[in-house]
Amino acid sequence: MKSNDHRAGGRPPARRVRLAGRAGLAALAAAVLVTGCASGGGGDTGSDGGTSNGTSDGAGTFTPGLVNMPKDEGDVVRGGTLTYGVQALAPVLTPGKQGASRGGTGGDAAAAVYDVLMKYDPDSGEFTPQLAESLTSDDDVTWTLKLREGVKFSDGTPLDAQAVVASFERYTAQNGADAGLWNQTVESASATDPRTVTITLKAPWHRFPSMLALGYGMVVAPTAGSDDDFKPIGAGPFIEQEFRPGEARILKANPDYWGGPPPLDTIRMVALNGPQENFDSLKSGGLDLAYIRGLAPAIQDVVDAGYPGYISVLNSGSAEIINNREGRPGADVRVRKAIAMALDPEQIDQRAQNGEGMPTSDIFAETSRWHPDVPGVAFDPDQARKLLGEAKADGYDGTLDYMFLNEPKDHAIALAVQALLQNVGFTVNMHGATSAADIITGVYVQHDFDLAHAGLGFYESIPDLGLQGTLQSDSPSNTAGYSDEQMDALIAKFRSTASEDDARQVMAEIQEHWNETVPSAPIGALPSIRAWLKNVHGVEPSATGIMLLGDAWKSGS
């Protein structure tokens, strides 16, 4: 029997880890903000004399893992407030109506309030129980979720199997970020006794526990209500105390948390103006914990300055999304191939980040445990001209309407993309959006674009989610409108794999079919770091960049 049992006892302690190996507009906004996570390094010495498992070669290649960790963090100190600079403050703490499945855009706050049934262990690449006591299966089809005894929500009501099933149903009804994959894979979920939920899948899925580390694993109390009467009631280490839209979300410690009162009194989450401001505020002491996303030079500065932190890499986090829909140039596979072959990720990275990023056309970067021995689409401007010429001979005028966010880095990327495409014969009309909301409306809602700079976003901890969401023909989050029966079958085949070797073999088939059909054009992996001051301890990385803060504490220096 395969088992995800946790060792006996109370709350599992925070561990130092190293990596081995959408519903409404709010959810769409989270997706845009998140997209545009790996085998691990060895234990290098950090600049403060501590351990460093995540690494950087100083030229933009980042290996996921913890960096600059002290060898001895000392005894836990209770009290105080931790100020966390996130990417965006979710407007509500309803998991199914915000980015509960992504760290930095609501997932951290939701996990703090609701906890998660399972958590990701980057050291092993496996999922282990957190709020759950165990999750087991004999056949990867029927999964038995056993709950901890005596757990209560913050309002004193019991967290039992019926509450878990009701929370699953609430999340599905709200079309939460992972609901498409859940609906495709889960046959039923039922309470078979007060502490047991039996989940039956439609087909074997070895990595199913990953779903319970995200939105489905954040159990909302039946007493939470709905719509305008909703109150964020969970069983996590913190309770929402105050929310000031656009300013801050304040969480206070839950004294009745099942694992004991958390060390911190409060957590204050704020959203500043991008990664550089987060870094500057960390350096000045205005932030205790900062999310610095996608800006490779700033990430390198964080590492070089000796700040402890956790590096993650979002595969295909930087990409040119091609609209495949009928009536668009990208409906012609020759045009899609011409776009991909015209783009040189290294030239684009040199233009945008002085060559310090992670340029690649591979779906999964070389740092990923899912990376196959098949490269992505190769830079080939001559072949791009040939394919574009064939399309023009059949009546295409060569014009592309290109949408991007008009901020410094993305603007630099867009100019490089335009130059490369025009070099092979395209005419590129630039449409710079002044806000993320414009990108959401034009790209994700109205699909009014030919080409758009954003991201695809394949997470290391749950690759199945990105594949299904981005590529599945009937997925509502398939922004490119790509539809291919063979790719659908390959995604299902990947999901059926149990071993990493088998998964990489199927991923090789997926990359080969991607190269033939070109759904979109990745141009780079997107590194991020959650960095904290040296007096902050106990921050625990989990899936999709969510940081678990129930064991976090601050020392006096």
XYZ file of C-alpha atoms in Angstrom:
557
model
C 0.000 0.000 0.000
C 1.280 3.432 -0.892
C 0.921 5.757 2.042
C 1.242 9.445 2.782
C 1.050 8.860 6.543
C 2.713 11.398 8.766
C 4.663 10.287 11.800
C 2.573 9.970 14.928
C 2.147 12.963 17.160
C 1.091 16.575 16.881
C 1.862 19.242 14.352
C 4.781 18.272 12.134
C 7.729 20.597 12.739
C 8.954 22.954 10.072
C 11.843 21.440 8.190
C 14.653 22.774 6.124
C 14.085 21.500 2.656
C 15.924 21.192 -0.581
C 14.490 20.258 -3.890
C 15.578 16.911 -5.202
C 14.841 16.089 -7.919
C -9.833 30.366 -13.047
C -14.053 31.285 -11.846
C -14.393 35.041 -11.918
C -12.260 38.008 -12.749
C -10.396 37.734 -9.445
C -9.176 34.255 -10.321
C -8.140 35.428 -13.770
C -6.292 38.350 -12.235
C -4.413 35.972 -9.979
C -3.485 33.846 -12.957
C -2.141 36.846 -14.859
C -0.144 38.051 -11.909
C 1.329 34.667 -11.246
C 2.401 33.675 -14.739
C 4.341 36.480 -16.444
C 8.439 26.416 -10.121
C 13.023 21.362 -10.312
C 15.843 19.394 -9.278
C 17.964 20.521 -6.441
C 21.415 21.477 -5.629
C 23.668 20.182 -3.112
C 24.441 22.092 0.217
C 26.685 24.951 -0.656
C 27.843 27.386 1.958
C 25.717 30.508 2.276
C 27.232 33.931 2.673
C 26.406 33.921 6.388
C 28.123 30.607 6.964
C 24.877 28.654 6.879
C 23.557 26.133 4.399
C 22.371 26.915 0.897
C 20.474 24.308 -1.088
C 19.006 26.550 -3.762
C 21.730 27.985 -5.944
C 22.570 30.553 -8.565
C 25.571 30.548 -10.836
C 25.580 34.343 -10.876
C 24.487 34.456 -14.521
C 20.795 33.798 -14.184
C 20.550 30.029 -13.732
C 18.658 29.438 -10.510
C 18.262 26.053 -8.859
C 15.218 25.821 -6.570
C 15.656 25.350 -2.854
C 16.458 27.158 0.369
C 19.399 29.566 0.354
C 21.537 31.209 3.033
C 19.934 29.259 5.860
C 21.642 29.504 9.278
C 22.957 26.278 10.765
C 21.393 27.004 14.143
C 18.225 29.080 14.384
C 18.095 28.970 18.193
C 15.063 28.653 20.439
C 11.617 29.756 19.298
C 10.637 33.262 20.430
C 6.930 33.964 20.820
C 5.135 37.188 19.867
C 5.496 39.937 17.328
C 4.247 40.768 13.839
C 5.628 39.491 10.565
C 5.157 41.848 7.592
C 4.980 39.964 4.296
C 5.262 41.734 0.934
C 3.136 39.723 -1.480
C 2.392 40.264 -5.156
C -1.321 40.981 -4.786
C -3.910 41.079 -2.006
C -6.830 38.821 -2.846
C -10.074 40.812 -2.532
C -11.723 37.988 -0.577
C -10.520 34.987 1.393
C -12.955 32.585 -0.243
C -10.625 29.927 -1.688
C -12.856 29.273 -4.706
C -13.026 32.979 -5.589
C -9.397 34.010 -5.381
C -5.935 32.726 -6.177
C -5.938 30.168 -3.361
C -3.801 27.831 -5.403
C -0.919 30.265 -5.883
C 1.487 31.773 -3.422
C 1.868 35.530 -3.503
C -1.641 36.233 -4.803
C -3.837 34.878 -2.012
C -2.641 31.343 -1.416
C -0.445 32.253 1.552
C -3.284 34.053 3.348
C -5.778 31.304 2.555
C -3.407 28.601 3.811
C -2.845 30.589 7.008
C -6.603 30.832 7.668
C -7.759 27.405 6.453
C -4.571 25.317 6.599
C -4.064 22.632 3.936
C -4.896 18.961 4.122
C -1.595 18.063 2.460
C 1.629 19.977 1.963
C 4.454 19.662 -0.517
C 7.823 18.445 0.694
C 10.340 19.839 -1.804
C 13.027 17.603 -0.302
C 11.343 14.418 -1.508
C 9.058 15.852 -4.174
C 6.180 14.167 -2.357
C 3.077 15.412 -0.543
C 2.771 14.771 3.178
C -0.144 15.220 5.609
C -0.646 18.563 7.299
C -4.228 19.107 8.455
C -4.933 15.519 7.445
C -3.582 12.603 9.448
C -3.003 10.395 6.401
C -3.879 9.878 2.745
C -3.497 6.347 1.381
C -4.304 4.309 -1.706
C -3.704 0.747 -2.890
C -4.360 1.451 -6.558
C -4.105 5.237 -7.112
C -7.867 5.206 -7.816
C -9.503 4.932 -4.388
C -7.952 7.301 -1.860
C -8.685 7.226 1.865
C -8.306 10.565 3.630
C -8.108 10.214 7.397
C -8.586 13.383 9.463
C -6.879 14.252 12.721
C -8.964 13.653 15.773
C -10.470 16.614 17.607
C -9.648 19.341 15.070
C -11.992 22.326 15.241
C -12.575 25.371 13.115
C -11.761 28.743 14.638
C -15.435 29.195 15.620
C -15.350 25.981 17.666
C -17.307 23.769 15.264
C -15.795 20.371 14.384
C -13.772 19.742 11.290
C -15.167 16.350 10.302
C -15.509 14.376 7.096
C -18.867 15.939 6.230
C -17.296 19.397 6.512
C -14.463 18.374 4.190
C -16.855 17.006 1.555
C -19.010 20.148 1.817
C -15.881 22.258 1.337
C -14.936 20.245 -1.770
C -18.434 20.846 -3.170
C -18.295 24.566 -2.355
C -14.971 24.952 -4.158
C -16.241 23.075 -7.213
C -19.469 25.105 -7.337
C -17.403 28.304 -7.231
C -15.262 26.998 -10.100
C -12.060 27.426 -8.132
C -8.665 27.519 -9.828
C -8.258 23.721 -9.848
C -11.907 22.768 -10.438
C -11.392 21.795 -14.080
C -8.799 19.191 -13.176
C -10.908 17.972 -10.227
C -13.996 17.539 -12.408
C -11.971 15.680 -15.001
C -10.390 13.255 -12.559
C -12.651 12.785 -9.503
C -15.630 10.434 -9.694
C -16.876 10.943 -6.126
C -15.938 12.098 -2.631
C -17.947 10.924 0.355
C -17.782 10.851 4.158
C -17.585 7.200 5.148
C -17.240 7.910 8.869
C -16.739 11.089 10.936
C -12.982 11.108 10.337
C -12.763 9.452 6.904
C -13.330 10.780 3.396
C -13.206 8.295 0.516
C -12.256 9.825 -2.827
C -12.700 7.733 -5.964
C -11.008 8.772 -9.183
C -12.024 8.014 -12.761
C -8.557 6.627 -13.538
C -5.316 6.045 -11.632
C -3.478 9.225 -10.660
C -0.412 8.811 -8.491
C 0.019 12.548 -7.920
C -3.571 13.131 -6.766
C -2.435 14.186 -3.233
C -1.161 17.401 -4.831
C -4.766 18.571 -5.253
C -5.238 18.632 -1.471
C -2.316 21.029 -0.980
C -4.084 23.735 -2.992
C -7.630 25.135 -2.979
C -9.348 21.809 -2.413
C -7.167 21.236 0.635
C -8.216 24.524 2.274
C -11.248 23.412 4.262
C -13.922 26.088 4.697
C -16.245 25.671 7.693
C -19.919 24.964 6.917
C -20.736 27.905 9.210
C -18.807 30.320 6.956
C -21.949 31.229 5.010
C -21.958 32.369 1.408
C -21.978 35.416 -0.852
C -22.329 38.678 1.105
C -22.704 36.756 4.381
C -19.444 34.843 3.944
C -16.923 34.873 6.777
C -13.486 33.259 6.387
C -13.737 30.507 9.004
C -11.100 27.809 8.804
C -8.942 25.584 10.987
C -5.623 27.238 10.212
C -3.073 28.860 12.522
C -4.428 32.377 11.886
C -7.755 34.233 11.730
C -8.480 37.241 9.537
C -8.565 40.305 11.771
C -8.760 43.163 9.259
C -8.672 43.733 5.506
C -7.996 47.147 3.997
C -8.332 46.784 0.201
C -5.232 47.874 -1.641
C -3.395 48.386 1.632
C -3.065 45.409 3.965
C -4.539 42.169 5.273
C -4.003 41.521 8.989
C -4.174 38.004 10.394
C -4.130 37.223 14.118
C -3.002 34.021 15.788
C -5.582 31.292 16.338
C -5.087 30.285 20.000
C -7.019 27.051 19.437
C -5.065 25.849 16.421
C -4.863 22.060 16.389
C -1.068 22.125 16.542
C -0.912 24.686 19.341
C -0.887 28.493 19.197
C 1.491 29.779 16.492
C 4.527 31.715 17.721
C 3.628 34.974 15.944
C 0.875 37.266 17.238
C 0.009 38.669 13.818
C 0.874 38.579 10.145
C 0.539 41.715 8.066
C 0.401 41.193 4.301
C 0.978 44.130 1.971
C 1.290 44.456 -1.811
C 3.933 46.924 -2.942
C 4.703 48.096 -6.471
C 6.550 45.106 -7.859
C 9.615 43.001 -7.078
C 12.173 45.805 -6.904
C 10.128 47.716 -4.319
C 9.717 44.515 -2.316
C 13.476 44.039 -2.338
C 14.140 47.649 -1.371
C 11.653 47.367 1.512
C 13.292 44.153 2.683
C 16.677 45.848 2.745
C 15.297 48.797 4.717
C 13.538 46.531 7.210
C 10.071 47.593 6.109
C 9.328 43.979 5.215
C 10.245 40.866 7.149
C 9.408 38.565 4.237
C 9.331 39.581 0.566
C 8.146 37.916 -2.635
C 10.506 38.918 -5.449
C 9.258 37.493 -8.714
C 10.702 37.269 -12.186
C 13.380 39.963 -11.857
C 16.564 37.938 -12.093
C 19.047 40.699 -11.159
C 17.089 41.488 -7.978
C 16.925 37.789 -7.078
C 20.658 37.526 -7.556
C 21.157 40.589 -5.355
C 19.077 38.936 -2.625
C 21.177 35.794 -2.732
C 24.465 37.701 -2.841
C 23.395 39.872 0.098
C 22.968 36.738 2.231
C 19.241 36.911 2.869
C 17.691 33.545 3.748
C 14.974 32.519 1.325
C 13.421 29.973 -0.956
C 14.048 30.036 -4.713
C 11.397 28.608 -7.029
C 11.245 28.382 -10.808
C 7.987 28.574 -12.793
C 8.437 26.593 -15.984
C 7.318 28.480 -19.124
C 6.585 31.406 -16.821
C 7.606 33.777 -19.609
C 5.901 33.046 -22.924
C 4.314 34.436 -26.045
C 0.725 33.178 -26.073
C -0.540 32.551 -29.600
C -4.277 32.808 -30.209
C -5.142 29.534 -31.970
C -8.829 30.384 -32.489
C -10.562 30.370 -35.850
C -10.241 33.717 -37.638
C -6.884 34.472 -36.032
C -3.519 34.082 -37.811
C -2.544 31.474 -35.210
C -5.292 29.128 -36.400
C -2.734 28.180 -39.093
C -0.063 25.927 -37.600
C 2.444 27.296 -40.139
C 2.030 30.757 -38.613
C 2.424 29.359 -35.092
C 5.595 27.548 -36.085
C 6.932 30.649 -37.821
C 6.386 32.701 -34.674
C 8.150 30.162 -32.463
C 11.067 29.653 -34.847
C 11.548 33.427 -35.259
C 12.063 33.915 -31.521
C 15.472 33.556 -29.909
C 14.990 33.334 -26.111
C 18.603 34.288 -25.445
C 18.408 37.475 -27.517
C 15.150 38.407 -25.786
C 16.673 37.791 -22.365
C 19.737 39.843 -23.253
C 17.488 42.752 -24.261
C 15.234 42.534 -21.191
C 17.543 41.357 -18.390
C 21.087 41.747 -19.649
C 21.307 37.987 -20.098
C 20.618 37.263 -16.428
C 17.308 35.414 -16.828
C 16.533 31.788 -17.654
C 15.888 31.797 -21.427
C 14.564 28.589 -22.975
C 11.910 27.371 -25.411
C 11.534 24.142 -23.411
C 8.207 23.587 -21.654
C 10.065 22.458 -18.542
C 13.462 24.042 -17.949
C 16.625 22.034 -17.441
C 16.409 22.666 -13.681
C 13.105 20.751 -13.576
C 12.707 17.169 -12.468
C 10.181 16.821 -15.335
C 12.624 18.033 -18.013
C 12.834 15.480 -20.856
C 15.695 14.834 -23.273
C 13.799 16.625 -26.033
C 14.494 20.337 -26.623
C 11.810 22.886 -27.412
C 11.324 24.630 -30.746
C 14.697 25.746 -32.091
C 15.479 29.274 -33.259
C 15.428 28.989 -37.059
C 14.659 32.291 -38.849
C 15.165 30.801 -42.321
C 12.534 28.133 -41.727
C 10.297 30.770 -40.135
C 10.500 32.878 -43.316
C 9.680 29.816 -45.428
C 6.592 28.892 -43.381
C 5.401 32.487 -43.241
C 5.870 32.759 -47.016
C 3.658 29.708 -47.521
C 0.939 31.218 -45.320
C 1.159 34.544 -47.170
C 0.852 32.727 -50.497
C -2.469 31.399 -49.226
C -3.769 34.876 -48.413
C -2.393 35.786 -44.962
C -1.115 39.375 -44.848
C 1.505 38.713 -42.170
C 0.032 41.062 -39.548
C -0.018 40.269 -35.820
C -1.738 42.324 -33.101
C 0.586 41.960 -30.104
C -0.543 42.727 -26.546
C 1.774 43.205 -23.568
C 1.896 44.991 -20.230
C 3.596 48.361 -20.678
C 6.046 48.172 -17.798
C 9.839 48.297 -18.222
C 10.753 44.616 -18.357
C 7.751 43.466 -20.401
C 8.131 46.428 -22.756
C 11.751 45.454 -23.376
C 10.672 41.876 -24.073
C 7.949 43.095 -26.435
C 10.377 45.250 -28.434
C 12.757 42.312 -28.826
C 9.908 40.010 -29.896
C 8.684 42.590 -32.401
C 12.148 42.953 -33.935
C 12.650 39.206 -34.258
C 9.234 38.652 -35.820
C 9.592 41.540 -38.257
C 13.007 40.172 -39.209
C 11.290 37.124 -40.771
C 8.510 39.090 -42.440
C 5.738 39.638 -39.921
C 4.180 43.064 -39.364
C 3.686 43.469 -35.619
C 1.204 46.017 -34.297
C 2.074 46.798 -30.673
C -0.691 47.163 -28.081
C 0.787 48.122 -24.711
C -1.706 47.635 -21.856
C -1.519 50.194 -19.085
C -2.644 47.759 -16.370
C -2.963 44.079 -15.606
C -6.744 44.569 -15.769
C -6.418 45.435 -19.469
C -4.450 42.238 -20.057
C -7.109 40.254 -18.198
C -9.902 41.722 -20.285
C -8.211 41.565 -23.672
C -6.368 38.267 -23.372
C -8.099 36.123 -20.765
C -11.726 37.254 -21.096
C -12.320 38.629 -24.609
C -9.459 36.725 -26.301
C -8.936 39.826 -28.443
C -5.308 39.324 -29.468
C -3.154 37.492 -31.969
C -0.084 37.319 -29.746
C 0.328 38.248 -26.073
C 3.243 38.295 -23.680
C 2.260 36.603 -20.441
C 3.053 33.150 -19.143
C 1.925 29.552 -19.342
C 3.071 28.489 -15.901
C 3.896 24.853 -15.186
C 4.544 24.320 -11.488
C 7.127 21.839 -10.361
C 4.973 20.521 -7.535
C 1.903 19.785 -9.694
C 2.729 19.664 -13.415
C -0.631 18.008 -14.140
C -2.469 21.217 -13.231
C -0.601 23.373 -15.744
C -0.849 20.809 -18.509
C -4.591 20.382 -18.056
C -5.310 24.079 -17.631
C -3.133 25.321 -20.483
C -3.477 22.585 -23.092
C -6.637 20.537 -22.494
C -9.076 21.206 -25.324
C -12.066 21.823 -23.050
C -10.245 23.677 -20.284
C -11.773 27.110 -19.493
C -8.277 28.422 -18.696
C -6.867 27.377 -22.087
C -6.092 30.979 -23.022
C -4.608 30.150 -26.433
C -7.698 28.214 -27.528
C -5.469 25.269 -28.466
C -7.363 22.057 -29.215
C -5.694 18.786 -30.111
C -6.984 15.285 -29.384
C -3.515 13.745 -29.398
C -2.291 16.252 -26.829
C -5.363 15.538 -24.677
C -4.455 11.853 -24.770
C -0.822 12.575 -23.885
C -1.892 14.683 -20.878
C -4.038 11.777 -19.662
C -1.111 9.428 -20.243
C 1.199 11.678 -18.227
C -1.325 11.773 -15.394
C -1.379 7.973 -15.287
C 2.362 7.674 -14.668
C 3.593 6.710 -11.224
C 7.371 6.978 -11.533
C 9.344 10.067 -12.458
C 11.191 8.146 -15.170
C 7.909 7.170 -16.813
C 6.627 10.731 -16.417
C 9.712 12.151 -18.148
C 9.306 9.683 -21.017
C 5.733 10.869 -21.556
C 6.871 14.475 -21.162
C 9.282 13.838 -24.037
C 6.278 12.824 -26.163
C 4.435 15.955 -25.047
C 7.400 18.170 -25.960
C 7.713 16.465 -29.358
C 4.007 17.005 -30.089
C 4.278 20.579 -28.802
C 7.081 21.182 -31.307
C 4.864 19.870 -34.103
C 1.683 21.743 -33.172
C 3.119 24.800 -31.322
C 0.282 25.792 -28.950
C 2.319 28.864 -27.919
C 5.952 29.910 -27.625
C 7.782 29.725 -24.271
C 10.759 32.043 -24.060
C 11.924 31.423 -20.511
C 11.463 29.981 -17.076
C 10.558 32.507 -14.378
C 12.579 32.461 -11.159
C 11.284 33.893 -7.896
C 12.466 34.085 -4.334
C 10.656 34.431 -1.046
C 13.353 36.097 1.029
C 13.292 37.054 4.688
C 15.346 38.903 7.250
C 17.900 36.946 9.226
C 15.801 37.218 12.399
C 12.881 35.393 10.739
C 12.669 31.628 11.148
C 10.313 28.714 10.546
C 8.921 29.787 7.157
C 8.019 26.592 5.301
C 7.709 26.318 1.498
C 4.867 24.242 0.070
C 3.225 23.778 -3.326
C 2.991 26.482 -6.025
C 4.920 29.024 -3.971
C 2.572 28.955 -0.979
C 4.474 29.641 2.234
C 3.181 28.038 5.425
C 3.561 30.439 8.353
C 2.148 28.500 11.303
C 5.651 27.798 12.634
C 7.188 31.166 11.703
C 8.794 33.286 14.423
C 11.124 36.241 14.881
C 14.184 36.435 17.069
C 15.456 39.627 18.606
C 18.220 40.195 16.061
